[in-house]
Short mmCIF file of C-alpha atoms and ligand atoms in Angstrom, two decimals:
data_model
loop_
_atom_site.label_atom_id
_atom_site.label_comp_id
_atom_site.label_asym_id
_atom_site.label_seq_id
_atom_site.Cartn_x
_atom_site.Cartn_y
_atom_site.Cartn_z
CA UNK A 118 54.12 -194.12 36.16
CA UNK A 119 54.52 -190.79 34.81
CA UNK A 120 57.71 -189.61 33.35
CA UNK A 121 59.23 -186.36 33.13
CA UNK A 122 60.74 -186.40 29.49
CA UNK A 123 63.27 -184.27 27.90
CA UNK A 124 65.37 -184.49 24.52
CA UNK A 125 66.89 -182.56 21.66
CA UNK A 126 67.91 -182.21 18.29
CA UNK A 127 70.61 -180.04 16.67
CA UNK A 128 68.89 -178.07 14.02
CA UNK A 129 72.12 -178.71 11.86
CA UNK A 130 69.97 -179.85 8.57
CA UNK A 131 69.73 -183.28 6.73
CA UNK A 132 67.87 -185.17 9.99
CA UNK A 133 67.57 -188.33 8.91
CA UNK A 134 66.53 -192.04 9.58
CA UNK A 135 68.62 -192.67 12.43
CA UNK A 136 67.58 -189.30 13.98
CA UNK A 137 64.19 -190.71 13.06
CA UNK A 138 64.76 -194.38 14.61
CA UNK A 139 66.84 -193.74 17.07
CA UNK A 140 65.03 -190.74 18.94
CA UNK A 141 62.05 -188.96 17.24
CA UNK A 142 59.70 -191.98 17.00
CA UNK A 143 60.24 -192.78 20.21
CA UNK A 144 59.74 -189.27 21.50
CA UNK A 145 56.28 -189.58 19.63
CA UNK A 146 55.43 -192.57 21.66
CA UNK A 147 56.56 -190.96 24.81
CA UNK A 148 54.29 -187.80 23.29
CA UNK A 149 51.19 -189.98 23.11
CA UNK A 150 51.10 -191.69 26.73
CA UNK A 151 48.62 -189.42 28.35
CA UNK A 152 50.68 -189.34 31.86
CA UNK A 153 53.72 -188.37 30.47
CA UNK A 154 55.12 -184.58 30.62
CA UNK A 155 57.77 -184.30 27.40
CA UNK A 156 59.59 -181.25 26.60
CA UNK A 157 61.62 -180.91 23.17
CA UNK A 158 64.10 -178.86 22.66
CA UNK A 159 65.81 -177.71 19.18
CA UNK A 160 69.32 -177.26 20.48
CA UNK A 161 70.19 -174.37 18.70
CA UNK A 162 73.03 -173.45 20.86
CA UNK A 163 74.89 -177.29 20.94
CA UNK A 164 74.23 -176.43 16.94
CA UNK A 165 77.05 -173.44 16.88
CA UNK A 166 79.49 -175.55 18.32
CA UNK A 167 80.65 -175.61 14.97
CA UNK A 168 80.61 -172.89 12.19
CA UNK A 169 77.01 -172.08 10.93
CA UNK A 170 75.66 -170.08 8.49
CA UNK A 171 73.13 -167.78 10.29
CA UNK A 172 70.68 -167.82 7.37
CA UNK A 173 71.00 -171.59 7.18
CA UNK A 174 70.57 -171.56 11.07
CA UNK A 175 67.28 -170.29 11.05
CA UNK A 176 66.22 -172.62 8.40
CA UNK A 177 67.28 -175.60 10.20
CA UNK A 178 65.87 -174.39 13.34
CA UNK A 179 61.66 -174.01 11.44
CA UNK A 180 62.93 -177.14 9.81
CA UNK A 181 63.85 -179.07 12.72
CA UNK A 182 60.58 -177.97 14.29
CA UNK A 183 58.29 -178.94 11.47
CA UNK A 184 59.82 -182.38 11.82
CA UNK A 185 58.94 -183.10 15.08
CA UNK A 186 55.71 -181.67 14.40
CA UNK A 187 55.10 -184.23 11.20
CA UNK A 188 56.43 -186.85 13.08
CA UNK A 189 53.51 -186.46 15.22
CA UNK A 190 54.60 -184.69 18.28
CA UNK A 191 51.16 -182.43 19.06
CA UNK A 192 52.50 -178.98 20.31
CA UNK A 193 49.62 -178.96 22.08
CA UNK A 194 50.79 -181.69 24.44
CA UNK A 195 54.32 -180.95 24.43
CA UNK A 196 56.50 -178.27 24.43
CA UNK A 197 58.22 -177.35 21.79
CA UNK A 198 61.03 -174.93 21.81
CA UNK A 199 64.57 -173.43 21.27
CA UNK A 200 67.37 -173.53 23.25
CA UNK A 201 68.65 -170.06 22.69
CA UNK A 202 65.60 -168.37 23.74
CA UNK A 203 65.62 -169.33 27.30
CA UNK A 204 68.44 -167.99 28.71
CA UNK A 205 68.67 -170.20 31.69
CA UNK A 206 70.27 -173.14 29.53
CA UNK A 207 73.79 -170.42 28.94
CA UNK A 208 74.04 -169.39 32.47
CA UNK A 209 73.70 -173.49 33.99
CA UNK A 210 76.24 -175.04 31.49
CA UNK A 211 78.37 -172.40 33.15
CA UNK A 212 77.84 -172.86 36.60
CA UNK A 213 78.18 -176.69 35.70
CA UNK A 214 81.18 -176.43 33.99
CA UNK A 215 82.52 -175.66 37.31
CA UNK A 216 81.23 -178.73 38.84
CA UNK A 217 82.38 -180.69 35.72
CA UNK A 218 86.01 -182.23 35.69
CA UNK A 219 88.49 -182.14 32.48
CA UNK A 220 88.87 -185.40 33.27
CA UNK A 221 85.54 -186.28 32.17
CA UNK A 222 85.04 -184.26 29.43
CA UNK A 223 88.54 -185.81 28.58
CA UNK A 224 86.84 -189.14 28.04
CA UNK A 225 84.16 -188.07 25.46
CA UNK A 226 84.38 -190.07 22.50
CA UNK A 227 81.87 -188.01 20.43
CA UNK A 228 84.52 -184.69 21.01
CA UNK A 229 87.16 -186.86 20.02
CA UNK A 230 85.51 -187.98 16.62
CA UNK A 231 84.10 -184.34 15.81
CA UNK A 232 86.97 -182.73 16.48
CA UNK A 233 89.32 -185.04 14.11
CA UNK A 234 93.04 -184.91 14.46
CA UNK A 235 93.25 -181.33 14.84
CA UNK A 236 92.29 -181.06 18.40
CA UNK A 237 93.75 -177.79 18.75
CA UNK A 238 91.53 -175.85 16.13
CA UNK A 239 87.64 -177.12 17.89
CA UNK A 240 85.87 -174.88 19.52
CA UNK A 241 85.72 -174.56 23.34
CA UNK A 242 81.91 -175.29 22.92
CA UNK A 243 82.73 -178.18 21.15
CA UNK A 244 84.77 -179.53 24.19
CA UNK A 245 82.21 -178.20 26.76
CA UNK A 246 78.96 -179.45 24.38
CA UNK A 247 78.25 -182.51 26.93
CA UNK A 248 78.15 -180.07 29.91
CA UNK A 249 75.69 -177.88 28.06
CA UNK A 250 73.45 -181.32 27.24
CA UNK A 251 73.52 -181.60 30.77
CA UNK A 252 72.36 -178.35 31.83
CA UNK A 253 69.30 -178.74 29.36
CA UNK A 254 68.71 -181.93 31.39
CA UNK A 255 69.07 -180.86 34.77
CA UNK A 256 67.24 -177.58 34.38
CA UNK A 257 63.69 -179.97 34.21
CA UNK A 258 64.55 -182.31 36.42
CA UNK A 259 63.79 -184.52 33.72
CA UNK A 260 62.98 -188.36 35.15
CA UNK A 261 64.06 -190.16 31.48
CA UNK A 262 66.02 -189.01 28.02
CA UNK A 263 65.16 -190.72 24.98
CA UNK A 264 68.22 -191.27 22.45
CA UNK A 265 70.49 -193.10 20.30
CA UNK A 266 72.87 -195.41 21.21
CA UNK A 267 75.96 -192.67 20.38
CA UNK A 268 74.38 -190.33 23.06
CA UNK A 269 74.78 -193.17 26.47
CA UNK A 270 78.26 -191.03 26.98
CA UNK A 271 77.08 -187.80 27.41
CA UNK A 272 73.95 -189.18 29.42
CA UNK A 273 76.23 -191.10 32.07
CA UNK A 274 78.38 -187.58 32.46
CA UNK A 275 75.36 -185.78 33.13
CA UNK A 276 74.47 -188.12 36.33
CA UNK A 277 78.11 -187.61 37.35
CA UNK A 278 78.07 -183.86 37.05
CA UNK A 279 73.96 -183.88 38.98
CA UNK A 280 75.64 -186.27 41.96
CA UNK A 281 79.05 -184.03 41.99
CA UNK A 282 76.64 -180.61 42.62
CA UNK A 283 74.50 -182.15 44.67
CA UNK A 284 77.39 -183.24 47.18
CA UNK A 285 79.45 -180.63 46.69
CA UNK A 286 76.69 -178.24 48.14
CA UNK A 287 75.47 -180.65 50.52
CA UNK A 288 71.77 -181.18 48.73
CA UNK A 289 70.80 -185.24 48.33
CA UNK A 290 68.61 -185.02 45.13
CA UNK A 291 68.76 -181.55 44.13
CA UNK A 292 69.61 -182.01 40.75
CA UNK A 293 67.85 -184.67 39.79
CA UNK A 294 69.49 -188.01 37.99
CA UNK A 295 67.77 -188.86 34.75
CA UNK A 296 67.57 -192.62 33.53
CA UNK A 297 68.80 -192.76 29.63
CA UNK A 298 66.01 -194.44 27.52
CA UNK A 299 67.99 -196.18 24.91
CA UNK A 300 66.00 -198.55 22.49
CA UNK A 301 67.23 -202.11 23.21
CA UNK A 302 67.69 -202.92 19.31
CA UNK A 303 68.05 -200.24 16.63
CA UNK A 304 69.64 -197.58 18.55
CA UNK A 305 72.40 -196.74 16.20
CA UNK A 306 71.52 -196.73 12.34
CA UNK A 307 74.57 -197.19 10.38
CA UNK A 308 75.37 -195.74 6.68
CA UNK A 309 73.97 -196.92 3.59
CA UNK A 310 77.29 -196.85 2.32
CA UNK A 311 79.37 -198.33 4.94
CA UNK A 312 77.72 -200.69 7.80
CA UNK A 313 80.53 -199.61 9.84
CA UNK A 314 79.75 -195.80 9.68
CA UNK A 315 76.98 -194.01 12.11
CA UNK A 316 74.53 -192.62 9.42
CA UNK A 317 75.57 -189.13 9.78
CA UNK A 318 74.39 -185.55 8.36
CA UNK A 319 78.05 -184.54 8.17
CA UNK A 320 78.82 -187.39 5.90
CA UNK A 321 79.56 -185.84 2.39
CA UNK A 322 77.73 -188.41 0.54
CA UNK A 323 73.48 -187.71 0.37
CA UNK A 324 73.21 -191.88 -0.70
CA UNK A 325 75.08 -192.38 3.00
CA UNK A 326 71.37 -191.43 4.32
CA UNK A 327 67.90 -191.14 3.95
CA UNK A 328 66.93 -187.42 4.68
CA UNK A 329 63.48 -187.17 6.35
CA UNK A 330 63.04 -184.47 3.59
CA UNK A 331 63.68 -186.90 0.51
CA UNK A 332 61.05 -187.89 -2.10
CA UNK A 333 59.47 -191.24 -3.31
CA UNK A 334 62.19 -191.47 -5.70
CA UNK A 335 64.76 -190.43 -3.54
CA UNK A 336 64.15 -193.02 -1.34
CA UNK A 337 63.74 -195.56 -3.93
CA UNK A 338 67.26 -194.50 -5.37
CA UNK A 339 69.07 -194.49 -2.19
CA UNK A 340 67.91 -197.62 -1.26
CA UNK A 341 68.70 -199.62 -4.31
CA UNK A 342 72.50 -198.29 -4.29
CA UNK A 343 73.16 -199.18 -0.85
CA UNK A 344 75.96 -201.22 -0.62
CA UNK A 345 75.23 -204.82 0.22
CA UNK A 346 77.48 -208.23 -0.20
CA UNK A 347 77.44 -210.99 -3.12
CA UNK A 348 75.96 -213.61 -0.77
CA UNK A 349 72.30 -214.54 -0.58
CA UNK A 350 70.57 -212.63 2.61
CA UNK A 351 71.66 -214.18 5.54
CA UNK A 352 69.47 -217.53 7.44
CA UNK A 353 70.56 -216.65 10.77
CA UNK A 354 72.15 -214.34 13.51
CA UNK A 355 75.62 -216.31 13.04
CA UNK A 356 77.85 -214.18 11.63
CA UNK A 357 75.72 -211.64 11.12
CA UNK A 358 78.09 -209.08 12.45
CA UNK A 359 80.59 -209.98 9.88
CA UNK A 360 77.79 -208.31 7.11
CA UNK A 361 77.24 -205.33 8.77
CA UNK A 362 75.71 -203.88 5.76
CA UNK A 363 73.08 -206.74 5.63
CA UNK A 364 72.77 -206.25 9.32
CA UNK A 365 72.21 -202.78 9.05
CA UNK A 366 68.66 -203.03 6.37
CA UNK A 367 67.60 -205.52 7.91
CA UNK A 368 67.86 -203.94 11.50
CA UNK A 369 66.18 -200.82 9.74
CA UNK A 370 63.24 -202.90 8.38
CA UNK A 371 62.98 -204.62 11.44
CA UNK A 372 62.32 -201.42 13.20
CA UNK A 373 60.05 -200.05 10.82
CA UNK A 374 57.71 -203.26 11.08
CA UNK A 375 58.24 -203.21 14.62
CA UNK A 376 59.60 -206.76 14.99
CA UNK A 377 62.82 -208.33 16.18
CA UNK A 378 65.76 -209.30 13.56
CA UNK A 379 65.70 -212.78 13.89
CA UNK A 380 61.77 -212.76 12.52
CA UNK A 381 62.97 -210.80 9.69
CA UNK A 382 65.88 -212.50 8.78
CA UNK A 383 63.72 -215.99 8.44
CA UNK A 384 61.10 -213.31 6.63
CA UNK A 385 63.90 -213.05 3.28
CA UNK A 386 66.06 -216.10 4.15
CA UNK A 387 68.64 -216.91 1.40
CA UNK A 388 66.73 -214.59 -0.69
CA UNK A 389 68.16 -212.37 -3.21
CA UNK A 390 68.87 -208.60 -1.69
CA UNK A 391 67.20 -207.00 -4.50
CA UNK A 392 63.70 -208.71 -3.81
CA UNK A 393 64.62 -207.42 0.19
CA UNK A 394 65.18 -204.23 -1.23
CA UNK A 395 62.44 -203.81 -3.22
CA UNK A 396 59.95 -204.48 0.39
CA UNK A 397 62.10 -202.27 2.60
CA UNK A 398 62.07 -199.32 -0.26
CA UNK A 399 58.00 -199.78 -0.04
CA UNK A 400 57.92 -199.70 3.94
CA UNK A 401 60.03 -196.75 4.03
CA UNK A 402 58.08 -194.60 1.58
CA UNK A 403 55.30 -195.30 3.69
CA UNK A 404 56.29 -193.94 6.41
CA UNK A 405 58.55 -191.90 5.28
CA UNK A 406 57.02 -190.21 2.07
CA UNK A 407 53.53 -188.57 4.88
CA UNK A 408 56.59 -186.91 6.92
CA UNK A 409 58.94 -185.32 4.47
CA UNK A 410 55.35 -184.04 2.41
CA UNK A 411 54.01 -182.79 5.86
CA UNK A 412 57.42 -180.81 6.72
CA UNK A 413 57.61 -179.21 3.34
CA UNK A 414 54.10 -177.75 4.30
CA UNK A 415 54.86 -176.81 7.50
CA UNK A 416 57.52 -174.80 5.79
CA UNK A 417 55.59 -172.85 3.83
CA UNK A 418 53.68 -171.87 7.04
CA UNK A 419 56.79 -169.73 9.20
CA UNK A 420 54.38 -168.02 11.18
CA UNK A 421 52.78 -171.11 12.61
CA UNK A 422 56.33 -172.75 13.64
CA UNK A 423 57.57 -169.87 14.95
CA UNK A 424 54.79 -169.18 16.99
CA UNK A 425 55.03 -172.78 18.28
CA UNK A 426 58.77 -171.69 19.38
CA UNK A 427 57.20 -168.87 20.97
CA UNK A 428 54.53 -170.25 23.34
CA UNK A 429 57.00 -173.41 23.91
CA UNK A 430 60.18 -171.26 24.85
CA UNK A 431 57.65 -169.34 27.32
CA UNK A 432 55.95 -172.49 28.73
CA UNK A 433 60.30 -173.49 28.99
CA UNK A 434 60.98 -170.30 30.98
CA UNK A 435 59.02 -170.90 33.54
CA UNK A 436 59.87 -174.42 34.47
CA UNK A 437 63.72 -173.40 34.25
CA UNK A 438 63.88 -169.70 35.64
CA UNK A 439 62.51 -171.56 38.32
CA UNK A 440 64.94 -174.04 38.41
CA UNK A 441 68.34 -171.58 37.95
CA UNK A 442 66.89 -169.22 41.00
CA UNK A 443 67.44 -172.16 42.72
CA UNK A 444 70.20 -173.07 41.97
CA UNK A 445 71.83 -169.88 42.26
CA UNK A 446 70.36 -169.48 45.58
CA UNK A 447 72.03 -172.97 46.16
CA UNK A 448 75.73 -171.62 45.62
CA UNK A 449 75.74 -168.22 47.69
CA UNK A 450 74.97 -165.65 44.89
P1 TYM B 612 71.77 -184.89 17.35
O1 TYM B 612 71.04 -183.82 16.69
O2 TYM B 612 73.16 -185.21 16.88
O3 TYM B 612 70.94 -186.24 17.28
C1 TYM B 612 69.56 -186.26 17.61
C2 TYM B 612 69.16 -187.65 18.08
O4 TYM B 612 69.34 -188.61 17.03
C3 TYM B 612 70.11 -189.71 17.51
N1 TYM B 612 70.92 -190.24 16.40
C4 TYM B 612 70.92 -191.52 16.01
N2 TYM B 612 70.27 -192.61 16.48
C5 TYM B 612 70.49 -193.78 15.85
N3 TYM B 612 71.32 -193.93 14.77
C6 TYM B 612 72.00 -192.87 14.26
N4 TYM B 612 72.79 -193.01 13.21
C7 TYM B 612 71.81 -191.59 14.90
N5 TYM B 612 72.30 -190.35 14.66
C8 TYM B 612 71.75 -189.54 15.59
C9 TYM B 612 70.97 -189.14 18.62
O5 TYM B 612 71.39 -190.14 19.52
C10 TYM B 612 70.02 -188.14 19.26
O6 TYM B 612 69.18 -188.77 20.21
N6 TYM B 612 73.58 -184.15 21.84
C11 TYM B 612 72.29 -184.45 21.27
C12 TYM B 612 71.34 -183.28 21.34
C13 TYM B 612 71.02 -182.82 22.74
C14 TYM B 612 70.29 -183.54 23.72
C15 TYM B 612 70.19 -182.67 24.85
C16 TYM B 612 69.72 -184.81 23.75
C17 TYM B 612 71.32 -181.62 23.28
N7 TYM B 612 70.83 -181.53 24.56
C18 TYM B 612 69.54 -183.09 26.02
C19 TYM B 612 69.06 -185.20 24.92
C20 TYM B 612 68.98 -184.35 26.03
C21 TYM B 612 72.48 -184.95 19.85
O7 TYM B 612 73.23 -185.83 19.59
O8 TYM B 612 71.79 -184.44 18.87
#
């Protein structure tokens, strides 16, 4: 069956291996099934939500393109674009966020951890950022949304707010409800420093993450100082959760070899973790090494990614001019 796929990215810098497990490879897999229809989006406005730097913005924004791009996402299949240059994303997050309830937004867990204890001093669009994920959504009629576990949230509130229009101006399966696709194992990478930790770009520490920009040696380095336990790798699921650092490398090799965690964990049974390490440093600078040396030549080439913002944010237009006409039709203006 063919699917109707949209995601994003915040062009916020430092994308790293859980972007990379959690979403972008399986965006590239979604990319390559002939039937499907995918449409990326570099979320440029859910990226202000927080103080930028506008010269760092635009960086992040080529960057954040040239990664999907060396991930293998052809342009040529898919569209690529930015948020901010198709206006109709701004004027549905408002009309939504009339349809949306504080209530809801209340509930967000990802507001509550971004905004800290200081509630007070976050930005509206940091409160209303879920209602703005939805508009990108709805604006498609997108059938499925790949991403990581820490996005489910904001993906159930955007089926709330699409059933609340839809009945509140009397139209069964205008806005369409999109199914979340959520990789069964894997879905939420945790720091190399603490297992309990998302891996984050905010975190202050570089060794917390491997950047799809690092180096052989970066990798290398990063890998052999993350933090691990005294005992010998683990010879079964049992208790597993109790080593969440050992759970964590060993759920990121698993996904890079494409197998489940109890094959890998009989793979370095009561092994040493440096002899682990030294196999899951090698598999990661293989795949890792081609993307990071393909976006820093994609950078060199502005033109090229900026043009691919260009013809995507056009192809983007269409589908959702379209769609806000409609909508605005929908609710008497
Ligand atoms: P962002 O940029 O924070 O994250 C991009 C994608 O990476 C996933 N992710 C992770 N997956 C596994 N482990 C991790 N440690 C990890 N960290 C991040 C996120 O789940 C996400 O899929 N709000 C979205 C951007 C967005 C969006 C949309 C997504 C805006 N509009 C519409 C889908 C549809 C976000 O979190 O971006």
């Amino acid at each position: 069956m063919s699917k109707k796929i949209f995601s994003g990215v915040q062009p916020t810098g430092n994308l790293h291996l859980g972007n990379y497990l959690g979403a972008i490879k399986n965006f590239v897999e979604l990319n390559n099934k002939k039937e499907n229809e995918c449409i990326f989006c570099v979320v440029d406005l859910h990226a202000i939500t927080v103080k930028q730097d506008p010269k760092e913005l635009k960086k992040n924004i080529r960057e954040t393109t040239a990664t999907f791009i060396a991930s293998g996402i052809d342009p040529k299949k898919s569209i690529i674009f930015n948020q901010s240059m198709v206006p109709a994303h701004s004027e549905c997050a408002w009309i939504l966020s009339c349809v949306s309830r504080i209530g809801w937004l209340n509930r967000m867990t990802q507001f509550k951890e971004k905004a800290g204890k200081d509630k007070e001093k976050a930005s509206i669009g940091l409160y209303s950022y879920p209602v703005l994920m939805a508009a990108d959504i709805l604006l498609y009629d997108a059938t499925h949304v790949p991403v990581g576990d820490d996005q489910k949230q904001h993906l159930e509130l955007c089926r709330d707010i699409a059933q609340k229009f839809n009945n509140d101006f009397d139209s069964p399966n205008f806005l369409k409800t999109p199914e979340p696709l959520i990789q069964k194992e894997f879905s939420r990478i945790m720091s190399l420093k603490d297992g309990l930790k998302k891996m984050s770009k905010s975190d202050p520490s570089d060794l917390s993450r491997i950047n799809l920009t690092d180096n052989k040696e970066q990798i290398i380095n990063k890998i052999k100082k993350a933090k691990t336990d005294p005992m010998p790798m683990p010879s079964d699921q049992k208790n597993l959760s109790e080593r969440p650092e050992a759970e964590n490398l060993l759920g990121i090799y698993s996904s890079l070899v494409n197998q489940n965690l109890e094959k890998s964990i009989n793979d370095f049974s009561g092994k040493n973790f440096s002899e682990f390490k030294d196999k899951l440093s090698d598999i990661l600078v293989n795949e890792i090494e081609p993307v990071s040396k393909e976006i820093e030549r994609l950078l060199n080439d502005q033109k090229y990614l900026d043009d691919i913002l260009l013809e995507g944010s056009i192809k983007a237009d269409k589908i959702a001019s379209k769609k806000i006409k409609n909508i605005k039709q929908l609710i008497g203006f």
